[in-house]
Each structure stands twice: as structure tokens, then as C-alpha cells.
Amino acid sequence: MSETIRLIRFDSIGGASGDMLLAGMLGLGVALPDIESNLSKLNIGRISLKLEKATDRGISGNRLTVITEHSHAHRHIEDIEKILTSSQISPDVTRMTMSIFRKLAEAEAKIHGTTPDKIHFHEVGAADSIADIVGTCIAICKLNINAVHISPLPIGQGFITCEHGILPVPVPATVELLKNMQIIPTDEPNEMVTPTAAAVLSFMNDEFKCEQKNNFKIIDSSWSIGHKKLSTRTNALRVTLMEYADSAISDQSLVLETNIDDMSPQMFGVLTARLFENGALDVFTTPVFMKKQRPAILLTVICPFEKKESMLDIIFCETTTFGVREYVVNRTTLQRKVITIDTRFGPIRIKIGEWRGRIVTKTPEYEDCVQAAVKNQVTFKMVHEEAIKSFESK
């Protein structure tokens, strides 16, 4: 029995907003009452969802309106965390939601020259935006999504007025969040991708990004219609659910290599970190002997083909090498998924690897174990062993 990849694809025709993302996923079979009952656990006032059919320039789809008791509130990241941790929302939804809000806080902090904890969310901190984000994370879990593909996002131009005054479109937070994602500039004089949608899509791209395969099977498709009337196109988003069954994934990657014999060992730590941050699949060093028996380091970088130029930029700028070798390798990887389990030290994510329908490896996430060990004042080893034990007893 093979593991099924359940992929959701977002095709943005006229941009994306938080309500459009959730509306599109509701059209894939997620029950509206399930979302509403989970949102009621947030204890931020009554939240109801109004889902109706709408048509824009000949495209028919779901239009979602979030109705709340309190339309606006200024909240900090710690307020969002308190709302989630004091609720009965599942650990997976809590983790995803917090990751999205942290992305938002980090983007805003960078723009305003401060720290994420000092950022207070305006529109995004309101109950309706919280509902959009939490609802979308709930839908991801309900649909068992473990892969995402996002087509290039169209962005508008011009200016908008907000609490910070007049800002260019797309607004600074959206630009920051969409770094490393594909966009299509348009002549539409409106904001097309909101900061909420940018944060959610950026998170999905980091968490679930999947290389497209030719043999995915379409399971369902849905359209969502936004509330904005655009000048040049329909304000629509298509969301498609697809499946692909396999117990292993085969692909090709690029290997970059260079021998270095005249660089301080201290510099390799920074180099390795930068390569990983910019998309390297693996980076490692091997002691070697060069001509005249000089000891040296063989630097090896494995990366996707599309990351070649950024990898070369880093290698040439951060090392003393004069040249880099490259060649293509085939890779076979286990089918992977990440689940969250509850332990006596708190929730811990575990990466599962399957081969031909059976679990062959399970690895607790390092950062989760470190945080739990610090929080509970126990050893990393205790948390790691407890996570494995809790998983095996499920």
C-alpha cells in the first residue's frame, strides 16, 4: 500500500485574500459547520460564516463573508498565541496558524525597524482575519493536504490608504512575504494579493511545496469570488485538489563541488547556513588531500536545478574558490509526512518516512525537542525518547 500525496493547487486569476482562500477550500468538500464549530473555540466572540454563490465576469464560485461581533482590534503576536493555546483547537491547526502570524509579524517588524513582539496587527488582528487564517488551516487538516502548488500570483499597482498613510501596491508587508515566490505584475489599479493571503500562501509554500508531477489525478475543483470589483479582470481564485500515489519519490538534483585549501574553517559555518537558507537540499564537507599532499576541504552542495545561480552566488562570494564543478544525480526519497503528537512535554512534530507502504523511519523535529526541553527543564534526550514512545503507542 502506497502513501497518497494530496496536493492542493492555487491558480490566482484576480489575486487572493484570506476569505477567497477559505471559500475555495470550502468548495472542495470541507463542511461549513465543521469550520464554524472549531472557530467558536477561539473565544473571541461569535463568528459565523456566510457562504453564497457569486458570479464575476462570467465565472461562478463561492463568496465567503465572515460575520463577527467585534470588527476591529489591535493584537500582538502574544495575544494571538494566548487565543490559540487557551482554545481547544487541534495542535496542528495551532502550529500552522502561529507560523502564519509569525511570518506576518516578522515581515512587519522588518519594514518598521522593530521586533516581531512589538508589532500590533491592524486588519489582520481583527476577528474576521483570524477566522480566515484559522479556518484555512482547519481546512488543510480536514482535506489531509500534504503538498501544495501555487501558480504565479498577479499583483496590482497604484496606491492605497491605510493606518500608516498612503502605501504603494502591493503593500510592503505583502512584498516581504512573497519573497522567493513567483509573481506576475499587472496593470490592475487595485490591491490584488492581501497581506493575509500572502502570509498563508507563503507558509504553504514553505511547509508543503511539491514539485509538480505529470500523473496527478484531479479529485475536485472549486472557484472562489472575492468582494472586490477589479477593473481589468475577474476577482477569482481556482483551487484544485489532486492526488498522486507513490511510496517513494524519484527526481534529479544538481551537485556542485569545489576543493578549498586556503580558507579559515570558521567561514564554513556561515557558508553552510547561507546555502541551506537559500534552498540547498544538502551541504557537507569532506577532508581530502590535494596536490603536494596539501590537506583541503571538498565542499559538496546538492540543490534543485532552479537554485543553481543562487548557490553559485553564495559559493563564489563566501569562499576562496576559483571554480565549481557540477553534475546531475538521481535521487530516490521516501514518501514523507509530518504529524504532531501530544507528549507529556507538549506537542512534538515527527517526520515519518514510508517505503512500499510501511513506516521505515520516524524522526522527532529537532527544534520542537529543543524548545520542549528548555520549557520543561529536562534533557533533549528525554524529550526525543518520549516523542518516539508516544508515537509508537498511538
Coordinates of C-alpha atoms in Angstrom, one line a residue:
M1 CA 0.0 0.0 0.0
S2 CA 1.5 3.4 -1.0
E3 CA 1.2 6.7 0.6
T4 CA -1.1 9.2 -1.2
I5 CA 0.1 12.7 -1.9
R6 CA -2.9 15.0 -1.6
L7 CA -2.0 18.2 -3.4
I8 CA -3.9 21.4 -3.5
R9 CA -3.2 23.9 -6.3
F10 CA -4.0 27.6 -6.2
D11 CA -4.5 29.3 -9.6
S12 CA -5.0 33.0 -9.0
I13 CA -6.8 34.9 -11.8
G14 CA -7.5 38.1 -9.9
G15 CA -5.4 37.9 -6.8
A16 CA -6.1 36.3 -3.4
S17 CA -7.4 37.3 0.0
G18 CA -8.0 35.3 3.2
D19 CA -11.7 34.9 2.6
M20 CA -11.0 33.7 -1.0
L21 CA -8.6 31.0 0.1
L22 CA -11.0 29.6 2.7
A23 CA -14.0 29.9 0.3
G24 CA -12.1 27.9 -2.3
M25 CA -11.3 25.2 0.1
L26 CA -14.9 25.0 1.3
G27 CA -15.8 24.2 -2.2
L28 CA -13.7 21.0 -2.1
G29 CA -15.9 19.3 0.4
V30 CA -15.0 20.8 3.8
A31 CA -18.2 21.2 5.8
L32 CA -19.0 24.8 6.8
P33 CA -20.4 23.7 10.2
D34 CA -17.1 22.0 11.0
I35 CA -15.2 25.2 10.4
E36 CA -17.7 27.3 12.4
S37 CA -17.7 24.9 15.4
N38 CA -13.9 25.0 15.5
L39 CA -13.9 28.8 15.2
S40 CA -16.2 29.0 18.2
K41 CA -13.5 27.5 20.3
L42 CA -11.4 30.6 19.9
N43 CA -13.4 32.6 22.4
I44 CA -13.1 35.9 20.5
G45 CA -16.8 36.5 20.2
R46 CA -19.4 34.9 18.0
I47 CA -18.1 34.1 14.5
S48 CA -20.4 32.9 11.7
L49 CA -19.6 32.2 8.0
K50 CA -21.9 33.2 5.2
L51 CA -21.2 31.2 2.0
E52 CA -23.1 32.1 -1.1
K53 CA -22.8 31.7 -4.9
A54 CA -21.5 34.8 -6.8
T55 CA -20.6 35.5 -10.4
D56 CA -17.9 37.9 -11.7
R57 CA -17.2 38.3 -15.4
G58 CA -18.8 35.0 -16.2
I59 CA -17.0 33.0 -13.5
S60 CA -19.2 31.5 -10.8
G61 CA -17.9 30.5 -7.4
N62 CA -18.1 30.7 -3.7
R63 CA -18.1 34.0 -2.0
L64 CA -17.4 34.0 1.8
T65 CA -18.4 36.7 4.3
V66 CA -17.1 36.4 7.9
I67 CA -19.5 37.9 10.4
T68 CA -18.1 38.8 13.8
E69 CA -19.2 40.7 16.9
H70 CA -16.1 42.7 17.0
S71 CA -14.9 44.1 13.7
H72 CA -11.6 45.5 14.7
A73 CA -8.9 45.0 17.4
H74 CA -5.2 45.7 17.7
R75 CA -3.5 42.5 18.8
H76 CA 0.2 41.5 19.3
I77 CA 1.6 38.1 18.4
E78 CA 1.4 37.1 22.1
D79 CA -2.3 37.9 22.1
I80 CA -2.8 35.6 19.1
E81 CA -0.8 32.8 20.8
K82 CA -2.9 33.2 24.0
I83 CA -6.1 32.9 22.0
L84 CA -5.0 29.7 20.3
T85 CA -3.4 28.0 23.3
S86 CA -6.4 28.7 25.5
S87 CA -8.7 27.2 23.0
Q88 CA -9.5 23.6 22.1
I89 CA -8.2 24.0 18.6
S90 CA -6.0 21.0 17.5
P91 CA -2.2 21.2 17.9
D92 CA -1.7 21.0 14.1
V93 CA -4.0 24.0 13.5
T94 CA -2.4 25.9 16.3
R95 CA 1.1 25.4 15.0
M96 CA 0.2 26.3 11.4
T97 CA -1.8 29.4 12.5
M98 CA 1.1 30.6 14.7
S99 CA 3.6 30.1 11.9
I100 CA 1.5 32.3 9.6
F101 CA 1.1 35.1 12.2
R102 CA 4.9 34.9 13.0
K103 CA 5.5 35.4 9.3
L104 CA 3.3 38.4 9.3
A105 CA 5.0 39.8 12.5
E106 CA 8.5 39.3 11.1
A107 CA 7.6 41.0 7.8
E108 CA 6.0 44.0 9.5
A109 CA 8.9 44.2 12.0
K110 CA 11.5 44.3 9.2
I111 CA 9.5 47.1 7.5
H112 CA 9.1 49.2 10.6
G113 CA 12.6 48.6 12.1
T114 CA 11.4 46.9 15.2
T115 CA 10.9 43.4 16.7
P116 CA 8.0 40.9 16.0
D117 CA 6.8 41.1 19.5
K118 CA 6.2 44.8 19.3
I119 CA 4.1 44.6 16.1
H120 CA 0.4 45.1 16.6
F121 CA -1.8 43.7 13.9
H122 CA -4.4 46.1 12.5
E123 CA -6.8 44.5 10.0
V124 CA -5.1 41.1 10.3
G125 CA -5.6 41.2 14.1
A126 CA -9.4 41.6 13.7
A127 CA -11.6 38.6 14.4
D128 CA -12.6 38.1 10.7
S129 CA -8.9 37.8 9.6
I130 CA -8.1 35.5 12.4
A131 CA -11.1 33.4 11.3
D132 CA -9.8 33.4 7.7
I133 CA -6.4 32.1 8.7
V134 CA -7.6 29.6 11.3
G135 CA -10.4 28.4 9.0
T136 CA -7.9 27.8 6.2
C137 CA -5.6 25.8 8.5
I138 CA -8.6 23.7 9.6
A139 CA -9.5 23.0 6.0
I140 CA -5.9 21.9 5.2
C141 CA -6.2 19.4 8.0
K142 CA -9.7 18.2 7.1
L143 CA -8.6 17.6 3.5
N144 CA -5.4 15.9 4.6
I145 CA -3.3 18.1 2.4
N146 CA 0.4 17.3 2.4
A147 CA 1.5 19.1 -0.8
V148 CA 0.8 22.5 -2.3
H149 CA 1.5 24.1 -5.7
I150 CA 0.9 27.8 -6.2
S151 CA 0.8 29.3 -9.7
P152 CA 2.4 32.8 -10.2
L153 CA 0.4 35.4 -8.3
P154 CA -0.8 38.5 -10.1
I155 CA -0.1 41.8 -8.3
G156 CA -1.7 45.2 -8.9
Q157 CA -0.3 48.7 -8.9
G158 CA -1.1 52.2 -7.6
F159 CA -1.6 53.3 -4.0
I160 CA -3.9 52.6 -1.1
T161 CA -4.7 54.5 2.1
C162 CA -4.4 52.7 5.4
E163 CA -3.4 53.4 9.1
H164 CA 0.2 54.0 8.0
G165 CA -0.9 56.6 5.4
I166 CA -0.6 56.2 1.7
L167 CA 1.3 53.0 0.6
P168 CA 2.2 51.6 -2.8
V169 CA 0.5 48.4 -4.1
P170 CA 1.5 45.8 -3.3
V171 CA 1.9 47.0 0.2
P172 CA 5.4 46.5 1.9
A173 CA 4.3 43.5 4.0
T174 CA 2.9 41.7 1.0
V175 CA 6.2 42.2 -0.9
E176 CA 8.2 40.9 2.0
L177 CA 6.0 37.8 2.4
L178 CA 6.1 37.0 -1.3
K179 CA 9.9 36.9 -1.5
N180 CA 11.0 33.7 -3.3
M181 CA 7.6 33.2 -4.8
Q182 CA 6.6 33.8 -8.4
I183 CA 4.5 36.8 -9.2
I184 CA 3.1 38.4 -12.4
P185 CA 3.0 42.3 -12.4
T186 CA -0.3 43.6 -14.0
D187 CA -1.8 47.0 -14.8
E188 CA -4.7 46.4 -12.4
P189 CA -5.0 49.6 -10.2
N190 CA -6.0 47.7 -7.1
E191 CA -4.5 45.6 -4.4
M192 CA -4.8 42.0 -5.6
V193 CA -3.0 39.9 -3.0
T194 CA -3.7 40.9 0.6
P195 CA -1.1 40.6 3.4
T196 CA -3.3 37.8 4.9
A197 CA -3.3 35.8 1.7
A198 CA 0.4 36.4 1.2
A199 CA 1.2 35.1 4.7
V200 CA -0.9 32.0 4.2
L201 CA 0.4 31.2 0.8
S202 CA 4.0 31.9 1.8
F203 CA 3.6 29.5 4.8
M204 CA 2.1 26.8 2.5
N205 CA 4.9 27.3 0.0
D206 CA 7.4 26.7 2.8
E207 CA 5.6 23.9 4.5
F208 CA 4.1 21.9 1.7
K209 CA 5.8 22.9 -1.6
C210 CA 5.9 20.0 -4.0
E211 CA 7.4 19.6 -7.4
Q212 CA 4.6 19.0 -9.9
K213 CA 4.3 15.6 -11.4
N214 CA 2.6 14.7 -14.7
N215 CA 0.5 11.9 -13.3
F216 CA -1.5 13.6 -10.6
K217 CA -5.3 12.8 -10.7
I218 CA -7.8 15.7 -10.3
I219 CA -10.2 14.9 -7.5
D220 CA -12.2 18.1 -7.3
S221 CA -12.0 21.8 -8.3
S222 CA -13.6 24.9 -6.8
W223 CA -13.8 28.6 -7.6
S224 CA -13.9 31.4 -5.1
I225 CA -15.0 35.0 -5.9
G226 CA -13.7 38.0 -3.9
H227 CA -15.6 41.0 -2.7
K228 CA -13.5 43.5 -4.7
K229 CA -14.6 44.7 -8.1
L230 CA -11.4 44.8 -10.3
S231 CA -11.0 47.0 -13.3
T232 CA -9.3 44.6 -15.7
R233 CA -10.2 41.0 -14.7
T234 CA -12.4 38.8 -12.6
N235 CA -11.6 38.7 -8.9
A236 CA -11.5 34.9 -8.9
L237 CA -9.3 32.1 -7.5
R238 CA -9.3 28.5 -8.6
V239 CA -8.5 25.8 -6.1
T240 CA -7.9 22.2 -7.3
L241 CA -7.5 19.1 -5.2
M242 CA -5.3 16.4 -6.7
E243 CA -3.8 13.0 -5.7
Y244 CA -0.7 11.1 -6.5
A245 CA 0.0 7.7 -5.0
D246 CA 3.6 6.5 -4.5
S247 CA 5.8 5.2 -1.7
A248 CA 8.9 6.8 -3.0
I249 CA 9.7 9.9 -5.0
S250 CA 12.4 9.8 -7.7
D251 CA 13.8 13.0 -9.1
Q252 CA 17.0 14.6 -10.3
S253 CA 19.1 17.2 -8.5
L254 CA 22.2 19.2 -9.2
V255 CA 25.5 18.6 -7.3
L256 CA 28.0 21.5 -7.1
E257 CA 31.5 20.7 -5.8
T258 CA 34.7 22.6 -5.2
N259 CA 38.0 21.9 -3.4
I260 CA 39.2 24.5 -1.0
D261 CA 42.6 24.6 0.7
D262 CA 43.1 28.2 1.7
M263 CA 40.1 29.2 3.8
S264 CA 39.6 29.5 7.5
P265 CA 37.4 26.7 9.0
Q266 CA 35.4 29.4 10.8
M267 CA 33.9 30.5 7.5
F268 CA 32.4 27.2 6.6
G269 CA 29.7 27.5 9.3
V270 CA 28.4 30.8 7.8
L271 CA 28.7 29.4 4.3
T272 CA 26.7 26.2 5.2
A273 CA 23.9 28.2 6.9
R274 CA 23.5 30.6 3.9
L275 CA 23.3 27.7 1.4
F276 CA 20.6 26.0 3.4
E277 CA 18.7 29.2 3.9
N278 CA 18.6 29.7 0.2
G279 CA 17.3 26.3 -0.8
A280 CA 20.1 23.8 -0.7
L281 CA 18.9 20.2 -0.2
D282 CA 22.1 19.2 1.5
V283 CA 25.5 20.7 2.2
F284 CA 28.5 18.7 3.5
T285 CA 32.3 18.9 3.7
T286 CA 34.8 16.1 3.2
P287 CA 38.5 16.2 4.2
V288 CA 40.7 15.5 1.1
F289 CA 44.3 15.7 0.1
M290 CA 45.2 17.8 -3.0
K291 CA 48.5 18.0 -5.0
K292 CA 51.7 18.0 -2.9
Q293 CA 49.6 16.3 -0.2
R294 CA 48.1 19.6 1.0
P295 CA 45.0 18.9 3.2
A296 CA 41.9 20.6 1.9
I297 CA 38.1 20.5 2.2
L298 CA 35.8 19.2 -0.5
L299 CA 32.6 21.3 -0.4
T300 CA 29.5 19.5 -1.8
V301 CA 26.2 21.2 -2.3
I302 CA 23.0 19.3 -3.5
C303 CA 20.3 21.6 -4.8
P304 CA 17.3 21.8 -7.2
F305 CA 18.2 22.9 -10.7
E306 CA 16.4 26.2 -10.3
K307 CA 18.6 27.1 -7.3
K308 CA 21.9 26.8 -9.2
E309 CA 22.5 30.5 -9.7
S310 CA 21.8 31.5 -6.1
M311 CA 24.1 28.6 -4.9
L312 CA 26.9 29.7 -7.2
D313 CA 26.5 33.4 -6.0
I314 CA 26.9 32.3 -2.4
I315 CA 29.9 29.9 -3.1
F316 CA 31.8 32.4 -5.1
C317 CA 31.1 35.3 -2.7
E318 CA 31.7 33.4 0.6
T319 CA 34.6 31.2 -0.3
T320 CA 38.1 31.5 -1.9
T321 CA 37.4 29.1 -4.7
F322 CA 38.1 29.9 -8.4
G323 CA 35.8 27.3 -9.9
V324 CA 32.9 24.9 -9.2
R325 CA 32.2 21.5 -10.8
E326 CA 28.6 20.5 -11.4
Y327 CA 26.8 17.2 -12.4
V328 CA 23.3 15.7 -12.3
V329 CA 22.4 12.9 -9.9
N330 CA 19.3 10.8 -9.5
R331 CA 17.6 10.8 -6.1
T332 CA 15.1 8.4 -4.6
T333 CA 13.5 9.7 -1.4
L334 CA 11.0 8.2 1.0
Q335 CA 7.4 9.4 0.9
R336 CA 7.3 11.8 3.9
K337 CA 4.7 13.4 6.1
V338 CA 4.8 15.3 9.3
I339 CA 2.4 14.7 12.1
T340 CA 2.0 16.3 15.5
I341 CA 1.7 14.1 18.6
D342 CA 0.9 15.1 22.2
T343 CA 3.6 14.2 24.8
R344 CA 3.9 14.9 28.5
F345 CA 6.4 17.7 27.4
G346 CA 4.0 19.3 24.9
P347 CA 3.2 18.8 21.2
I348 CA 6.1 17.5 19.1
R349 CA 6.2 17.1 15.3
I350 CA 7.5 13.9 13.9
K351 CA 8.7 13.3 10.4
I352 CA 7.5 10.0 9.0
G353 CA 9.2 8.2 6.1
E354 CA 7.5 5.3 4.3
W355 CA 8.9 2.7 1.9
R356 CA 6.5 0.5 0.0
G357 CA 3.6 1.2 2.3
R358 CA 5.4 0.7 5.6
I359 CA 7.0 3.1 8.0
V360 CA 10.7 2.7 8.0
T361 CA 11.9 5.8 9.8
K362 CA 10.5 8.3 12.3
T363 CA 12.3 11.4 13.5
P364 CA 11.1 14.0 16.0
E365 CA 11.7 17.5 14.9
Y366 CA 14.9 18.9 16.4
E367 CA 13.6 22.4 17.1
D368 CA 10.4 21.1 18.8
C369 CA 12.5 18.9 21.1
V370 CA 14.9 21.7 22.0
Q371 CA 12.0 24.1 22.8
A372 CA 10.2 21.4 24.9
A373 CA 13.5 20.5 26.7
V374 CA 14.1 24.2 27.6
K375 CA 10.5 24.8 28.6
N376 CA 10.3 21.7 30.8
Q377 CA 13.9 21.9 32.1
V378 CA 14.7 18.4 31.0
T379 CA 17.3 16.9 28.7
F380 CA 16.9 16.9 24.9
K381 CA 17.3 13.1 25.1
M382 CA 14.3 12.7 27.4
V383 CA 12.1 14.7 25.1
H384 CA 13.3 12.8 22.0
E385 CA 12.7 9.4 23.6
E386 CA 9.3 10.5 24.9
A387 CA 8.3 11.6 21.4
I388 CA 9.2 8.3 19.9
K389 CA 7.5 6.4 22.7
S390 CA 4.3 8.5 22.3
F391 CA 4.3 7.9 18.6
E392 CA 4.8 4.1 18.9
S393 CA 2.0 3.8 21.5
K394 CA -0.6 5.5 19.2

